[in-house]
Short mmCIF file of C-alpha atoms in Angstrom, two decimals:
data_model
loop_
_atom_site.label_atom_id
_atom_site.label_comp_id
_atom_site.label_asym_id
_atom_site.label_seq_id
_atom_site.Cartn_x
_atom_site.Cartn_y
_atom_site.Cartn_z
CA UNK J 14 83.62 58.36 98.91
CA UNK J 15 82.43 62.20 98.03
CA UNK J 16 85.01 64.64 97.81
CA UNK J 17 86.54 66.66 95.84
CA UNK J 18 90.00 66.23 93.89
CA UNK J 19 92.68 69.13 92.56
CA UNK J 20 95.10 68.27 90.72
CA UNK J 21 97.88 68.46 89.82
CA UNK J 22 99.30 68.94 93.48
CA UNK J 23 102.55 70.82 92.53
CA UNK J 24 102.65 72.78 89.38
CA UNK J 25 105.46 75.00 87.87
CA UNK J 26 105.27 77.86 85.61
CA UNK J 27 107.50 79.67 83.22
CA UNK J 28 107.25 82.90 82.47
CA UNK J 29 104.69 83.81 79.84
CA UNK J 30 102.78 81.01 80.32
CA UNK J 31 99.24 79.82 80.99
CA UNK J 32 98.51 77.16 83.50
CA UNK J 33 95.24 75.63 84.70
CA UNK J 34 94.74 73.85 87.75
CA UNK J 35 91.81 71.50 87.93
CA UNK J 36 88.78 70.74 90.33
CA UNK J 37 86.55 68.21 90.22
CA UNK J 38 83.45 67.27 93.04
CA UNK J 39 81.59 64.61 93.20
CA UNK J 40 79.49 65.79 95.95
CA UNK J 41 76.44 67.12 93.50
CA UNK J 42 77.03 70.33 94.75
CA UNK J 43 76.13 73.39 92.95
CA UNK J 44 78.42 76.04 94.49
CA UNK J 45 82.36 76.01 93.80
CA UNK J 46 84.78 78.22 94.57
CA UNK J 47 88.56 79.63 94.08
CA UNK J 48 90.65 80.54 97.04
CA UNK J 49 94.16 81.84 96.78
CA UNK J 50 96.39 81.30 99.88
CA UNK J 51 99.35 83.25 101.02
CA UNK J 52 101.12 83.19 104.50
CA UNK J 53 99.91 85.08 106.89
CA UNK J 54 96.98 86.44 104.75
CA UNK J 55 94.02 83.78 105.23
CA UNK J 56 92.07 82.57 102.28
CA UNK J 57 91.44 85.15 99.83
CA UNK J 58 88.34 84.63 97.12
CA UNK J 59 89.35 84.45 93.13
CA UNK J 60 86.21 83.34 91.70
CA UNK J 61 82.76 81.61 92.45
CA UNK J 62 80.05 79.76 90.75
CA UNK J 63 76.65 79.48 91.96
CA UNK J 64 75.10 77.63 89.16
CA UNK J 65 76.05 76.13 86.20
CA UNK J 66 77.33 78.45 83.17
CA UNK J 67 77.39 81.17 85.22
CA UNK J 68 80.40 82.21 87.88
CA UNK J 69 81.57 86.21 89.27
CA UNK J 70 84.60 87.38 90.67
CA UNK J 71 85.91 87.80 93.71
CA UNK J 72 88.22 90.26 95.42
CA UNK J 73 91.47 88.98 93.43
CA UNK J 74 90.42 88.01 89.86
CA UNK J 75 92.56 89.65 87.81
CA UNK J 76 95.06 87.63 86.06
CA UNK J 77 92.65 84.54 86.66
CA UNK J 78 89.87 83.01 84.26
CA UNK J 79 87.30 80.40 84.80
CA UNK J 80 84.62 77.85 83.42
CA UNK J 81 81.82 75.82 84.76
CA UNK J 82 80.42 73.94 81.95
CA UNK J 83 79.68 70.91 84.21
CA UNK J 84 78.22 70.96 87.24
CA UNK J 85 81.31 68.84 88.55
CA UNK J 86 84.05 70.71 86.86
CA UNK J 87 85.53 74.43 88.08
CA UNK J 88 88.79 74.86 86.64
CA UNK J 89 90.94 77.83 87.04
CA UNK J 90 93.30 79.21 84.72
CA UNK J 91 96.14 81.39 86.20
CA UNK J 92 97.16 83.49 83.00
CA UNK J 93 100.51 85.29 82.30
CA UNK J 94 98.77 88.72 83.80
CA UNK J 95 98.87 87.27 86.99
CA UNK J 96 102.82 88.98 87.79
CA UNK J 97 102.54 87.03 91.28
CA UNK J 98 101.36 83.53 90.79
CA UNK J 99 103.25 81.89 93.71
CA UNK J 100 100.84 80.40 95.94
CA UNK J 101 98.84 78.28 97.48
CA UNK J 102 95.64 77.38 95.49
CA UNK J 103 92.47 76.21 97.39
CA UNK J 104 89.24 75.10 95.24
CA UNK J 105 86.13 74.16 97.25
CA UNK J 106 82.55 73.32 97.08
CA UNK J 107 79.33 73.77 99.45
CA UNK J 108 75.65 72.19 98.30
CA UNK J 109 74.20 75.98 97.68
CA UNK J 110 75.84 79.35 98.37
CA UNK J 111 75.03 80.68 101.54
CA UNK J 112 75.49 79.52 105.30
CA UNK J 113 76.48 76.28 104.03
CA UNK J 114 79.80 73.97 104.88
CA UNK J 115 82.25 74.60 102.58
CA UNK J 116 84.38 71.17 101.61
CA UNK J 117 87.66 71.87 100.40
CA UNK J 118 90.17 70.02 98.18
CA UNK J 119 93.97 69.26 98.93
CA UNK J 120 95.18 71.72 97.24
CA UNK J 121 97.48 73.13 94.16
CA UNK J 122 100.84 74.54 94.60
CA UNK J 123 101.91 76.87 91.90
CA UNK J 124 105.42 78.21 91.68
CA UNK J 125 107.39 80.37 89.35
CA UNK J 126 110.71 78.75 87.29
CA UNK P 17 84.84 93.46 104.43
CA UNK P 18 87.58 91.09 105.47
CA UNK P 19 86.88 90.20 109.34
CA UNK P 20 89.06 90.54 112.23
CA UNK P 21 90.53 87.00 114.08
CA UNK P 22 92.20 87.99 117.76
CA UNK P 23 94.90 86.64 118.60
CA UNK P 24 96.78 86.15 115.70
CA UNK P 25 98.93 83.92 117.47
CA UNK P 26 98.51 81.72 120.84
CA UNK P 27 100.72 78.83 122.53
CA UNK P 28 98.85 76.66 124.77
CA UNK P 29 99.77 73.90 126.96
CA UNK P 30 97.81 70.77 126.89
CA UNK P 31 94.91 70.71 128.86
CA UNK P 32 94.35 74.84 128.42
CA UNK P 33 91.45 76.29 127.13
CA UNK P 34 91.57 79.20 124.59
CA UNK P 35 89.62 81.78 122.95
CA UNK P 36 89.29 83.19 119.62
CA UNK P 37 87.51 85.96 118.41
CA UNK P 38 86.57 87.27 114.88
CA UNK P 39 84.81 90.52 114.30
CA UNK P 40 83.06 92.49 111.93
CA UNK P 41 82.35 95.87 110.95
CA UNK P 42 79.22 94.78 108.70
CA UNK P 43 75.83 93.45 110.02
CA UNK P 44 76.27 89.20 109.32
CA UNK P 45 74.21 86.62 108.15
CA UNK P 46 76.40 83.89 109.42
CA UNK P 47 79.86 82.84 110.76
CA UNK P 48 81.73 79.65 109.83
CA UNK P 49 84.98 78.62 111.66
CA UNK P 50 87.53 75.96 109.75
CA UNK P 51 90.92 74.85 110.95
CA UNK P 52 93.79 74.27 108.81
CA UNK P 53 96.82 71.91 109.57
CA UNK P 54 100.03 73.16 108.01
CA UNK P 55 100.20 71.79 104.01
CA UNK P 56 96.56 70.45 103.99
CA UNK P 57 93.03 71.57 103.36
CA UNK P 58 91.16 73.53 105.38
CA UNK P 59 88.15 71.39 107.84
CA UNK P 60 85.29 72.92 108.64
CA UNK P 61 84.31 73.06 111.91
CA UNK P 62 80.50 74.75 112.24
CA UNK P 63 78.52 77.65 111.16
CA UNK P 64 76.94 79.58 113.40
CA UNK P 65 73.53 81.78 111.75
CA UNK P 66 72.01 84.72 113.09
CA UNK P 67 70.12 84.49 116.42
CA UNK P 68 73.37 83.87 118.73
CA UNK P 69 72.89 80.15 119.33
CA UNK P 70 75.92 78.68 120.82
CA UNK P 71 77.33 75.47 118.85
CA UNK P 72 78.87 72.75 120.18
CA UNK P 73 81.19 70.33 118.83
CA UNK P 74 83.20 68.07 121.16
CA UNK P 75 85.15 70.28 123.34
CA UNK P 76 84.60 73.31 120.35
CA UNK P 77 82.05 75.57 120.58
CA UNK P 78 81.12 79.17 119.24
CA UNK P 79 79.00 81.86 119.96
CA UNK P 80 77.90 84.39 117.84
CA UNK P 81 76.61 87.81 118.96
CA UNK P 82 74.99 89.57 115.95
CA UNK P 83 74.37 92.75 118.05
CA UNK P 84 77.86 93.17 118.36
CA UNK P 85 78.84 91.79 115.11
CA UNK P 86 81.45 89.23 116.80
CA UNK P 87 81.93 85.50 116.91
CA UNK P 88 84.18 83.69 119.53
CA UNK P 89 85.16 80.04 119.37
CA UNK P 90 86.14 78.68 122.60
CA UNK P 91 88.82 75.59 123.19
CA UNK P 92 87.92 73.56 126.29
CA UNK P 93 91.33 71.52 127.91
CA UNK P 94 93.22 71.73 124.78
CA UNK P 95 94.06 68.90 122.62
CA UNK P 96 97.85 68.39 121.09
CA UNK P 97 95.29 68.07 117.63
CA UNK P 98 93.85 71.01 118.43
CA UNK P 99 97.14 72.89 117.07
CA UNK P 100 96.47 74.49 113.56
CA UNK P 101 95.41 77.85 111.72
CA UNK P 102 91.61 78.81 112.50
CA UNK P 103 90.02 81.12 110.52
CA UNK P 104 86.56 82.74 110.76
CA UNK P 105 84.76 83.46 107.79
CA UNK P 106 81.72 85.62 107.29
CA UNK P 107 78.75 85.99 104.98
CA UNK P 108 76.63 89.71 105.23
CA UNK P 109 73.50 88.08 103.81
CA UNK P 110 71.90 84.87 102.39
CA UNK P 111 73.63 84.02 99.14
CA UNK P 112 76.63 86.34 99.76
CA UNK P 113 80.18 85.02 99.11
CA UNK P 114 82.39 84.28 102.56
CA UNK P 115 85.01 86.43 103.36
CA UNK P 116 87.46 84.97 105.05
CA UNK P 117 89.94 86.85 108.22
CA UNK P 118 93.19 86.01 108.23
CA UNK P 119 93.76 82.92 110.67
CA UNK P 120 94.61 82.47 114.42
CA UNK P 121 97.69 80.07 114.72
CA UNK P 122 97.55 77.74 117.73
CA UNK P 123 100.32 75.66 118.88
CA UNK P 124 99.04 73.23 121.67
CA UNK P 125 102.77 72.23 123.86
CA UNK P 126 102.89 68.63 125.37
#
């Protein structure tokens, strides 16, 4: 079955450090995204890639860094800039950008040690 | 622009319907409503375009008036799986990213 798969689910970070959290589709679609998820404040955009080797932020990138080398592959880096990693991290797909489903993956929880 | 979901918060019983609205201050291209269990993935649910065609899905449906910049999903006789976080998301033009509002909780009581 098409999907799309995060991993890992829970993830912990120590101060200082780098983490990435991957996302992988299957679903031969060309748009991915980068959601970051607090309570009470909806889904909130990190980064997008329309196309292949190319990707723009979105209304919280800094502290964040991505790649999309493969068409299947969009992973996320959360770097030690980021002073407020703790959250819930939401990585999607839909076939193109624009008025188009949007398929989401399980999910990455990141907390602080 | 991040959009505007009324209520934030409802409590049905089973059996009642429900309405939830999501507006914008920006002309739209499109709506799209998802609902979101607590600790899993968002689902999406259907995208409504410019031109104010009502969808329909099961006893969900939307409208979307572009004149007024506002989309409202309606709940018809309430399902205990209805219960979750919806959230409307919007897109100005074609290509444009989707900003997403904040999320209506519903709680559907047996």
């Amino acid at each position: 079955d098409g999907g799309i798969t995060q991993s890992p689910k829970y993830l912990f970070r120590k101060e200082g450090q780098n983490v990435t959290l991957s996302c992988e589709q299957n679903l031969n679609h060309d748009a991915m995204y980068w959601y970051r998820q607090d309570p009470g404040q909806g889904l909130r955009l990190i980064y997008y890639s329309q196309i292949v080797n190319d990707f723009q932020k979105g209304d919280i990138a800094e502290g964040y860094s991505v790649s999309r080398e493969k068409k299947e592959s969009f992973p996320l880096t959360v770097t030690s800039a980021q002073k407020n990693p703790t959250a819930f991290y939401l990585c999607a797909s839909s076939i193109t950008s624009g008025g188009q489903p949007q398929h989401f993956g399980d999910g990455t929880r990141l907390s602080i040690l | 622009q991040q959009p505007v979901q009324s209520p934030q918060a409802v409590i049905l019983r089973e059996g009642e319907d429900a309405v939830i609205n999501c507006s914008s201050s920006k002309a739209l291209y499109s709506v799209h409503w998802y609902r979101q269990k607590h600790g899993e993935a968002p689902v999406f649910l259907m995208i409504l375009l410019k031109g104010g065609e009502q969808k329909g899905h099961e006893k969900i449906s939307a409208s979307f008036n572009e004149k007024k910049q506002q989309s409202s999903l309606y709940l018809t006789a309430s399902q205990l799986s209805y219960s979750g976080t919806y959230f409307c998301g919007t897109e100005r033009y074609r290509d444009d990213k989707i900003i997403f509002g904040k999320g209506t909780r519903l709680h559907i009581l047996p």
